[in-house]
mmCIF file of C-alpha atoms in Angstrom:
data_model
loop_
_atom_site.group_PDB
_atom_site.id
_atom_site.type_symbol
_atom_site.label_atom_id
_atom_site.label_comp_id
_atom_site.label_asym_id
_atom_site.label_seq_id
_atom_site.Cartn_x
_atom_site.Cartn_y
_atom_site.Cartn_z
ATOM 1 C CA MET U 854 0.023 -0.040 0.147
ATOM 2 C CA TRP U 855 2.638 2.559 0.937
ATOM 3 C CA LYS U 856 4.553 1.892 -2.233
ATOM 4 C CA THR U 857 1.542 2.628 -4.307
ATOM 5 C CA THR U 858 0.946 5.815 -2.283
ATOM 6 C CA LEU U 859 4.645 6.705 -2.680
ATOM 7 C CA LEU U 860 4.476 6.066 -6.495
ATOM 8 C CA LEU U 861 1.352 8.203 -6.954
ATOM 9 C CA ALA U 862 3.004 10.906 -4.990
ATOM 10 C CA LEU U 863 6.097 10.792 -7.201
ATOM 11 C CA ALA U 864 3.937 10.905 -10.372
ATOM 12 C CA SER U 865 2.043 13.826 -9.021
ATOM 13 C CA ALA U 866 5.068 15.755 -8.182
ATOM 14 C CA MET U 867 6.700 15.107 -11.674
ATOM 15 C CA ALA U 868 3.361 16.544 -13.238
ATOM 16 C CA LEU U 869 3.663 19.750 -11.420
ATOM 17 C CA PRO U 870 4.897 22.971 -13.203
ATOM 18 C CA THR U 871 8.199 24.622 -12.031
ATOM 19 C CA VAL U 872 7.818 26.416 -8.859
ATOM 20 C CA GLU U 873 9.110 30.053 -8.956
ATOM 21 C CA VAL U 874 9.178 30.667 -5.367
ATOM 22 C CA PRO U 875 11.052 27.961 -3.415
ATOM 23 C CA ASN U 876 9.268 26.361 -0.546
ATOM 24 C CA THR U 877 12.338 25.577 1.419
ATOM 25 C CA ARG U 878 12.082 26.972 4.795
ATOM 26 C CA SER U 879 15.035 28.580 6.428
ATOM 27 C CA PRO U 880 15.687 29.991 9.942
ATOM 28 C CA VAL U 881 16.388 33.323 8.293
ATOM 29 C CA ASP U 882 13.147 33.301 6.219
ATOM 30 C CA LYS U 883 10.665 36.054 7.379
ATOM 31 C CA SER U 884 7.984 34.705 9.767
ATOM 32 C CA TYR U 885 4.454 35.326 8.533
ATOM 33 C CA ARG U 886 3.269 35.164 12.192
ATOM 34 C CA LYS U 887 5.743 38.029 13.269
ATOM 35 C CA MET U 888 4.942 40.186 10.103
ATOM 36 C CA LEU U 889 1.302 40.068 11.099
ATOM 37 C CA GLN U 890 2.419 40.819 14.687
ATOM 38 C CA GLY U 891 3.924 43.925 13.143
ATOM 39 C CA VAL U 892 0.598 44.831 11.537
ATOM 40 C CA GLU U 893 -1.018 44.610 14.902
ATOM 41 C CA ARG U 894 1.606 46.775 16.441
ATOM 42 C CA PHE U 895 0.887 49.382 13.811
ATOM 43 C CA LYS U 896 -2.872 49.328 14.807
ATOM 44 C CA ARG U 897 -2.062 49.595 18.479
ATOM 45 C CA GLU U 898 0.438 52.506 18.016
ATOM 46 C CA HIS U 899 -1.446 54.277 15.236
ATOM 47 C CA ALA U 900 -1.669 57.534 17.431
ATOM 48 C CA LEU U 901 2.056 58.152 16.325
ATOM 49 C CA ALA U 902 0.646 58.581 12.629
ATOM 50 C CA PRO U 903 -3.165 58.675 12.849
ATOM 51 C CA GLN U 904 -3.660 59.070 9.105
ATOM 52 C CA ALA U 905 -0.891 56.834 7.993
ATOM 53 C CA SER U 906 -0.929 53.672 5.933
ATOM 54 C CA LEU U 907 1.354 50.549 6.442
ATOM 55 C CA ARG U 908 3.145 48.485 3.648
ATOM 56 C CA PHE U 909 6.250 46.401 3.826
ATOM 57 C CA ARG U 910 8.856 46.906 1.212
ATOM 58 C CA LEU U 911 11.834 44.913 -0.336
ATOM 59 C CA LEU U 912 15.298 46.719 -0.858
ATOM 60 C CA PRO U 913 18.455 45.386 -2.340
ATOM 61 C CA ARG U 914 21.109 44.192 0.002
ATOM 62 C CA GLN U 915 23.933 42.521 -2.126
ATOM 63 C CA PRO U 916 25.451 43.771 -5.213
ATOM 64 C CA GLY U 917 23.812 42.651 -8.413
ATOM 65 C CA THR U 918 20.524 41.821 -6.998
ATOM 66 C CA ASN U 919 17.804 42.041 -9.527
ATOM 67 C CA MET U 920 14.744 43.805 -8.016
ATOM 68 C CA GLN U 921 12.544 43.295 -11.083
ATOM 69 C CA GLY U 922 9.892 40.607 -11.250
ATOM 70 C CA ILE U 923 10.133 39.639 -7.384
ATOM 71 C CA LYS U 924 7.455 37.109 -6.238
ATOM 72 C CA LEU U 925 6.417 36.422 -2.757
ATOM 73 C CA LYS U 926 4.793 33.516 -1.291
ATOM 74 C CA VAL U 927 3.561 32.515 2.252
ATOM 75 C CA VAL U 928 4.412 28.891 2.702
ATOM 76 C CA GLY U 929 3.068 26.683 5.648
ATOM 77 C CA ASP U 930 3.160 22.983 6.343
ATOM 78 C CA THR U 931 -0.063 22.202 4.487
ATOM 79 C CA THR U 932 -0.846 25.193 2.218
ATOM 80 C CA SER U 933 0.719 28.329 0.628
ATOM 81 C CA MET U 934 -0.472 31.714 -0.535
ATOM 82 C CA ALA U 935 0.860 34.142 -3.151
ATOM 83 C CA VAL U 936 1.317 37.736 -1.958
ATOM 84 C CA PRO U 937 0.583 40.503 -4.486
ATOM 85 C CA ILE U 938 3.635 42.812 -4.707
ATOM 86 C CA GLY U 939 3.566 46.426 -6.189
ATOM 87 C CA ALA U 940 5.896 47.991 -8.782
ATOM 88 C CA ASP U 941 7.847 49.620 -5.989
ATOM 89 C CA ASN U 942 8.283 46.174 -4.456
ATOM 90 C CA SER U 943 5.989 46.805 -1.702
ATOM 91 C CA PHE U 944 3.224 44.554 -0.253
ATOM 92 C CA THR U 945 0.532 44.085 2.478
ATOM 93 C CA PRO U 946 0.301 40.471 4.034
ATOM 94 C CA GLU U 947 -3.338 39.110 4.083
ATOM 95 C CA TYR U 948 -4.375 37.172 7.123
ATOM 96 C CA LYS U 949 -5.020 33.563 6.775
ATOM 97 C CA GLU U 950 -5.722 31.584 9.863
ATOM 98 C CA VAL U 951 -4.244 28.121 8.717
ATOM 99 C CA LEU U 952 -0.950 29.821 7.872
ATOM 100 C CA TRP U 953 -0.801 31.721 11.149
ATOM 101 C CA ARG U 954 -1.327 28.362 13.031
ATOM 102 C CA GLU U 955 1.447 26.767 10.971
ATOM 103 C CA ASP U 956 3.799 29.662 11.687
ATOM 104 C CA ALA U 957 4.306 30.025 7.862
ATOM 105 C CA ALA U 958 7.382 31.644 6.330
ATOM 106 C CA VAL U 959 7.279 34.492 3.798
ATOM 107 C CA LEU U 960 9.572 33.559 0.911
ATOM 108 C CA ALA U 961 10.783 35.431 -2.207
ATOM 109 C CA ASN U 962 12.196 34.098 -5.320
ATOM 110 C CA ARG U 963 15.577 35.579 -4.461
ATOM 111 C CA LYS U 964 18.491 34.371 -2.390
ATOM 112 C CA THR U 965 17.631 34.804 1.266
ATOM 113 C CA LEU U 966 20.113 37.506 2.148
ATOM 114 C CA SER U 967 20.237 39.332 -1.285
ATOM 115 C CA MET U 968 17.423 41.655 -0.064
ATOM 116 C CA THR U 969 16.537 43.534 3.163
ATOM 117 C CA TRP U 970 12.956 44.169 4.312
ATOM 118 C CA ARG U 971 11.499 47.378 6.021
ATOM 119 C CA ALA U 972 8.070 48.485 7.198
ATOM 120 C CA GLU U 973 7.025 51.658 5.367
ATOM 121 C CA VAL U 974 4.562 54.114 7.216
ATOM 122 C CA ARG U 975 3.463 57.064 5.108
ATOM 123 C CA SER U 976 1.221 59.866 6.329
ATOM 124 C CA PRO U 977 -0.548 61.973 3.796
ATOM 125 C CA GLY U 978 0.229 65.587 3.278
ATOM 126 C CA VAL U 979 3.967 65.315 4.047
ATOM 127 C CA PRO U 980 5.817 67.404 1.635
ATOM 128 C CA GLU U 981 7.639 65.758 -1.293
ATOM 129 C CA GLY U 982 11.185 64.554 -0.184
ATOM 130 C CA MET U 983 10.379 64.849 3.447
ATOM 131 C CA ARG U 984 9.524 62.298 6.144
ATOM 132 C CA ARG U 985 7.492 62.744 9.264
ATOM 133 C CA LEU U 986 9.313 61.634 12.639
ATOM 134 C CA GLY U 987 6.025 59.932 13.979
ATOM 135 C CA ASP U 988 5.964 57.986 10.782
ATOM 136 C CA LEU U 989 9.437 56.736 11.442
ATOM 137 C CA ARG U 990 8.875 56.022 14.940
ATOM 138 C CA LEU U 991 5.935 53.599 13.974
ATOM 139 C CA GLU U 992 8.110 52.139 11.219
ATOM 140 C CA CYS U 993 10.731 51.198 13.899
ATOM 141 C CA LEU U 994 8.193 49.549 16.140
ATOM 142 C CA VAL U 995 6.524 47.669 13.320
ATOM 143 C CA GLY U 996 9.810 46.744 11.748
ATOM 144 C CA MET U 997 11.164 45.289 14.983
ATOM 145 C CA ALA U 998 7.911 43.583 15.991
ATOM 146 C CA ALA U 999 7.792 41.906 12.450
ATOM 147 C CA GLY U 1000 11.388 40.668 12.719
ATOM 148 C CA LEU U 1001 12.424 42.438 9.510
ATOM 149 C CA VAL U 1002 15.972 43.280 10.717
ATOM 150 C CA SER U 1003 18.140 40.165 9.906
ATOM 151 C CA ASN U 1004 21.630 38.879 10.073
ATOM 152 C CA ASN U 1005 22.956 41.270 12.722
ATOM 153 C CA ALA U 1006 23.767 38.731 15.401
ATOM 154 C CA HIS U 1007 27.480 38.632 14.427
ATOM 155 C CA LEU U 1008 27.783 42.355 15.161
ATOM 156 C CA PHE U 1009 25.414 42.761 18.201
ATOM 157 C CA ALA U 1010 25.487 39.267 19.797
ATOM 158 C CA TRP U 1011 25.940 41.014 23.258
ATOM 159 C CA LEU U 1012 22.904 43.079 22.689
ATOM 160 C CA ASP U 1013 20.667 40.091 21.499
ATOM 161 C CA GLU U 1014 18.038 40.381 24.127
ATOM 162 C CA PHE U 1015 18.020 44.145 23.726
ATOM 163 C CA LEU U 1016 17.555 43.848 19.837
ATOM 164 C CA ARG U 1017 14.636 41.652 20.203
ATOM 165 C CA SER U 1018 12.563 44.338 21.928
ATOM 166 C CA PRO U 1019 10.828 47.016 19.836
ATOM 167 C CA ASP U 1020 10.409 49.262 22.777
ATOM 168 C CA LYS U 1021 13.913 49.236 23.750
ATOM 169 C CA VAL U 1022 15.420 49.634 20.179
ATOM 170 C CA CYS U 1023 13.080 52.362 19.330
ATOM 171 C CA SER U 1024 13.416 54.266 22.503
ATOM 172 C CA ASP U 1025 17.194 54.197 23.182
ATOM 173 C CA PRO U 1026 19.755 56.398 21.459
ATOM 174 C CA HIS U 1027 21.928 53.314 20.807
ATOM 175 C CA GLY U 1028 19.026 51.274 19.278
ATOM 176 C CA ASN U 1029 20.168 52.424 15.863
ATOM 177 C CA TYR U 1030 17.328 51.153 13.604
ATOM 178 C CA LEU U 1031 18.296 51.909 10.151
ATOM 179 C CA PHE U 1032 16.177 53.933 7.753
ATOM 180 C CA PHE U 1033 16.795 54.308 3.978
ATOM 181 C CA ALA U 1034 16.326 57.466 1.902
ATOM 182 C CA GLU U 1035 15.383 57.387 -1.902
ATOM 183 C CA LYS U 1036 18.827 58.731 -2.970
ATOM 184 C CA PRO U 1037 22.367 59.053 -1.638
ATOM 185 C CA LEU U 1038 22.452 61.398 1.416
ATOM 186 C CA PHE U 1039 24.638 64.397 2.194
ATOM 187 C CA SER U 1040 22.851 65.948 5.199
ATOM 188 C CA ILE U 1041 19.477 65.715 7.137
ATOM 189 C CA THR U 1042 17.714 68.576 8.971
ATOM 190 C CA LEU U 1043 14.983 68.236 11.595
ATOM 191 C CA GLN U 1044 12.221 70.994 11.436
ATOM 192 C CA ALA U 1045 9.740 71.466 14.198
ATOM 193 C CA GLY U 1046 8.011 74.904 14.215
ATOM 194 C CA GLU U 1047 10.963 77.385 14.502
ATOM 195 C CA ARG U 1048 13.300 74.712 15.812
ATOM 196 C CA ARG U 1049 15.939 73.482 13.271
ATOM 197 C CA ALA U 1050 18.821 71.068 13.818
ATOM 198 C CA THR U 1051 21.160 69.218 11.371
ATOM 199 C CA LEU U 1052 21.773 65.684 12.371
ATOM 200 C CA PRO U 1053 25.365 64.757 13.082
ATOM 201 C CA PHE U 1054 27.587 62.887 10.822
ATOM 202 C CA HIS U 1055 27.444 59.577 12.806
ATOM 203 C CA THR U 1056 23.698 59.377 11.989
ATOM 204 C CA LEU U 1057 24.444 58.975 8.231
ATOM 205 C CA TYR U 1058 25.913 55.997 6.483
ATOM 206 C CA ALA U 1059 24.940 53.419 9.097
ATOM 207 C CA GLY U 1060 27.438 54.996 11.552
ATOM 208 C CA ASN U 1061 30.387 54.426 9.173
ATOM 209 C CA PRO U 1062 30.899 50.651 9.933
ATOM 210 C CA PRO U 1063 34.227 49.057 9.268
ATOM 211 C CA ALA U 1064 34.494 47.283 5.837
ATOM 212 C CA ALA U 1065 34.604 43.926 7.621
ATOM 213 C CA GLU U 1066 31.182 44.340 9.168
ATOM 214 C CA MET U 1067 29.508 45.474 5.905
ATOM 215 C CA PRO U 1068 28.281 41.818 4.945
ATOM 216 C CA TYR U 1069 26.371 41.749 8.243
ATOM 217 C CA CYS U 1070 24.615 45.098 7.617
ATOM 218 C CA ASP U 1071 21.218 45.545 6.054
ATOM 219 C CA CYS U 1072 22.943 48.580 4.343
ATOM 220 C CA GLN U 1073 25.451 46.599 2.350
ATOM 221 C CA VAL U 1074 24.659 48.190 -1.050
ATOM 222 C CA LEU U 1075 22.561 51.089 0.379
ATOM 223 C CA LEU U 1076 25.217 52.684 2.585
ATOM 224 C CA GLU U 1077 24.923 56.071 0.925
ATOM 225 C CA ARG U 1078 21.134 56.227 1.534
ATOM 226 C CA SER U 1079 21.131 54.695 5.139
ATOM 227 C CA TYR U 1080 20.618 56.923 8.266
ATOM 228 C CA PHE U 1081 19.440 56.887 11.909
ATOM 229 C CA ALA U 1082 16.619 58.939 12.843
ATOM 230 C CA PRO U 1083 16.346 60.380 16.421
ATOM 231 C CA VAL U 1084 13.061 58.227 17.027
ATOM 232 C CA TRP U 1085 14.055 57.947 20.782
ATOM 233 C CA ASP U 1086 14.236 61.739 21.282
ATOM 234 C CA ARG U 1087 10.775 62.846 22.643
ATOM 235 C CA SER U 1088 11.892 66.470 22.592
ATOM 236 C CA TRP U 1089 11.186 66.209 18.820
ATOM 237 C CA PRO U 1090 7.493 65.931 18.432
ATOM 238 C CA ASP U 1091 5.806 63.398 15.995
ATOM 239 C CA ASP U 1092 4.953 66.131 13.480
ATOM 240 C CA THR U 1093 8.800 66.921 13.029
ATOM 241 C CA LEU U 1094 9.807 66.912 9.588
ATOM 242 C CA LEU U 1095 13.121 65.481 8.189
ATOM 243 C CA SER U 1096 14.396 67.236 5.126
ATOM 244 C CA PHE U 1097 17.211 65.665 3.095
ATOM 245 C CA GLU U 1098 19.951 67.144 1.059
ATOM 246 C CA TYR U 1099 20.969 64.586 -1.433
ATOM 247 C CA MET U 1100 24.550 64.177 -2.839
ATOM 248 C CA ASP U 1101 23.497 65.254 -6.309
ATOM 249 C CA ASP U 1102 21.428 68.181 -5.120
ATOM 250 C CA PRO U 1103 22.529 71.792 -5.540
ATOM 251 C CA PRO U 1104 24.046 73.892 -4.332
ATOM 252 C CA PRO U 1105 27.788 72.856 -4.961
ATOM 253 C CA ALA U 1106 30.412 73.341 -2.461
ATOM 254 C CA SER U 1107 31.066 76.919 -1.091
ATOM 255 C CA PRO U 1108 33.968 78.668 -3.096
ATOM 256 C CA ALA U 1109 35.799 78.742 0.185
ATOM 257 C CA ALA U 1110 35.880 75.029 0.428
ATOM 258 C CA PRO U 1111 39.112 73.201 -0.708
ATOM 259 C CA ARG U 1112 38.730 72.373 -4.431
ATOM 260 C CA ASP U 1113 39.815 68.824 -4.167
ATOM 261 C CA ARG U 1114 41.164 66.109 -2.004
ATOM 262 C CA THR U 1115 44.707 67.076 -2.312
ATOM 263 C CA ALA U 1116 43.776 70.824 -1.366
ATOM 264 C CA ALA U 1117 41.781 69.513 1.564
ATOM 265 C CA GLN U 1118 44.825 67.363 2.811
ATOM 266 C CA SER U 1119 47.163 70.367 2.424
ATOM 267 C CA THR U 1120 44.994 72.925 4.187
ATOM 268 C CA LEU U 1121 43.004 70.843 6.676
ATOM 269 C CA GLY U 1122 45.296 67.746 7.204
ATOM 270 C CA ALA U 1123 43.879 64.252 7.488
ATOM 271 C CA PRO U 1124 40.241 63.911 8.278
ATOM 272 C CA GLN U 1125 39.066 62.234 11.589
ATOM 273 C CA LEU U 1126 36.911 59.955 9.551
ATOM 274 C CA SER U 1127 36.588 59.122 5.928
ATOM 275 C CA ARG U 1128 34.277 56.840 3.761
ATOM 276 C CA ARG U 1129 34.633 55.869 0.035
ATOM 277 C CA PHE U 1130 31.497 54.417 -1.419
ATOM 278 C CA ASP U 1131 30.873 52.063 -4.245
ATOM 279 C CA SER U 1132 29.874 54.973 -6.476
ATOM 280 C CA GLY U 1133 33.480 56.381 -6.081
ATOM 281 C CA ARG U 1134 32.326 59.389 -4.027
ATOM 282 C CA GLU U 1135 33.980 59.949 -0.833
ATOM 283 C CA VAL U 1136 33.225 61.869 2.351
ATOM 284 C CA TRP U 1137 35.674 63.286 4.831
ATOM 285 C CA LEU U 1138 34.836 64.446 8.290
ATOM 286 C CA TYR U 1139 36.796 67.004 10.397
ATOM 287 C CA GLN U 1140 35.706 67.448 14.039
ATOM 288 C CA SER U 1141 36.512 70.107 16.501
ATOM 289 C CA ALA U 1142 35.975 70.412 20.197
ATOM 290 C CA PRO U 1143 34.290 73.628 21.421
ATOM 291 C CA PRO U 1144 36.096 75.900 23.584
ATOM 292 C CA GLY U 1145 35.301 75.378 27.475
ATOM 293 C CA HIS U 1146 33.143 72.456 28.385
ATOM 294 C CA LEU U 1147 29.910 71.374 27.041
ATOM 295 C CA ALA U 1148 27.684 68.671 28.453
ATOM 296 C CA PRO U 1149 27.210 65.479 26.257
ATOM 297 C CA GLY U 1150 24.260 65.690 23.847
ATOM 298 C CA PRO U 1151 21.033 63.869 24.607
ATOM 299 C CA ASP U 1152 22.553 60.606 23.085
ATOM 300 C CA GLY U 1153 25.400 60.836 25.466
ATOM 301 C CA ARG U 1154 28.042 61.652 22.867
ATOM 302 C CA PRO U 1155 30.369 64.658 23.209
ATOM 303 C CA ARG U 1156 29.205 67.718 21.216
ATOM 304 C CA MET U 1157 31.586 68.324 18.406
ATOM 305 C CA GLY U 1158 31.797 70.749 15.652
ATOM 306 C CA GLU U 1159 31.916 69.189 12.140
ATOM 307 C CA HIS U 1160 33.264 70.185 8.746
ATOM 308 C CA VAL U 1161 32.134 67.544 6.064
ATOM 309 C CA LEU U 1162 33.415 67.481 2.497
ATOM 310 C CA LEU U 1163 32.005 65.409 -0.352
ATOM 311 C CA PHE U 1164 34.406 64.494 -3.264
ATOM 312 C CA ALA U 1165 33.561 63.230 -6.777
ATOM 313 C CA PRO U 1166 35.148 59.949 -8.027
ATOM 314 C CA ASP U 1167 37.936 62.235 -9.783
ATOM 315 C CA GLY U 1168 38.648 63.920 -6.394
ATOM 316 C CA SER U 1169 37.069 67.275 -7.003
ATOM 317 C CA THR U 1170 34.930 68.695 -4.159
ATOM 318 C CA LEU U 1171 31.313 68.431 -4.812
ATOM 319 C CA LYS U 1172 29.777 69.738 -1.516
ATOM 320 C CA SER U 1173 30.722 70.904 1.953
ATOM 321 C CA ARG U 1174 28.951 71.903 5.171
ATOM 322 C CA GLN U 1175 29.575 72.842 8.739
ATOM 323 C CA ARG U 1176 27.791 71.918 11.888
ATOM 324 C CA ALA U 1177 28.233 73.770 15.134
ATOM 325 C CA PRO U 1178 28.665 71.697 18.448
#
């Protein structure tokens, strides 16, 4: 009897068409149950962004990842379900009881670590090219509840328990939940009424991680677009707007800035920090301590003056900016 059953099963399997989304479940696949828990967190914390909508979005993580034609599937032990995905690679998971019970996995027809996953919360009426801080706060809570940040155990094993808690990550200055802009960043400014502040250099480019740690960062191919928002700092209200200055935006560097890397080295010396991106562009950071003593900032870091230079692949200066302590 069992031989007949086995032969029928093999014949049935041979008759099936090619499966485009693999059904192999892996410990690093996204959990359908956790993703729905993220949706529930969005509903509970909706006061952060009362008019906002939620979608999840796929972004490239490794070089050469083809982001066209991605297909998603929720795969359980006894059933599966296709997930419609938009042209911008965003989607909203539909609740299905049997898949919840079976703790199904959300699979894509791409290699597991070739993409990163993020929640995307958008309130209507936010000006083009800006983000609302309350939306980002909610994105952080949803993203952590949904288990979207992956493969960071190598970097943060000592913070493992901390990193599993959305409330701790999203309310601590060292939580460092990464966000991604639409284009390579040069500067971010917070605006709340008459109050203005430029975010410090360390909030850009994933905090400038060492090259050896890049394979473990969700920012692997999006480093120029990555940033940390002060979602933890409640002195900035939810309606605070973040405005972005991109590397390709005008205006160019001030005429007073060094004309190229050689001139910068000659007049300013070696930078305290530098980063060369895959695009060939490079940023240099010069820091200065203020006269006298200033208490540390709200994140516990020393208050430092900053002079940042952006260079083109040929070494010419593209942009410059200065930030007071």
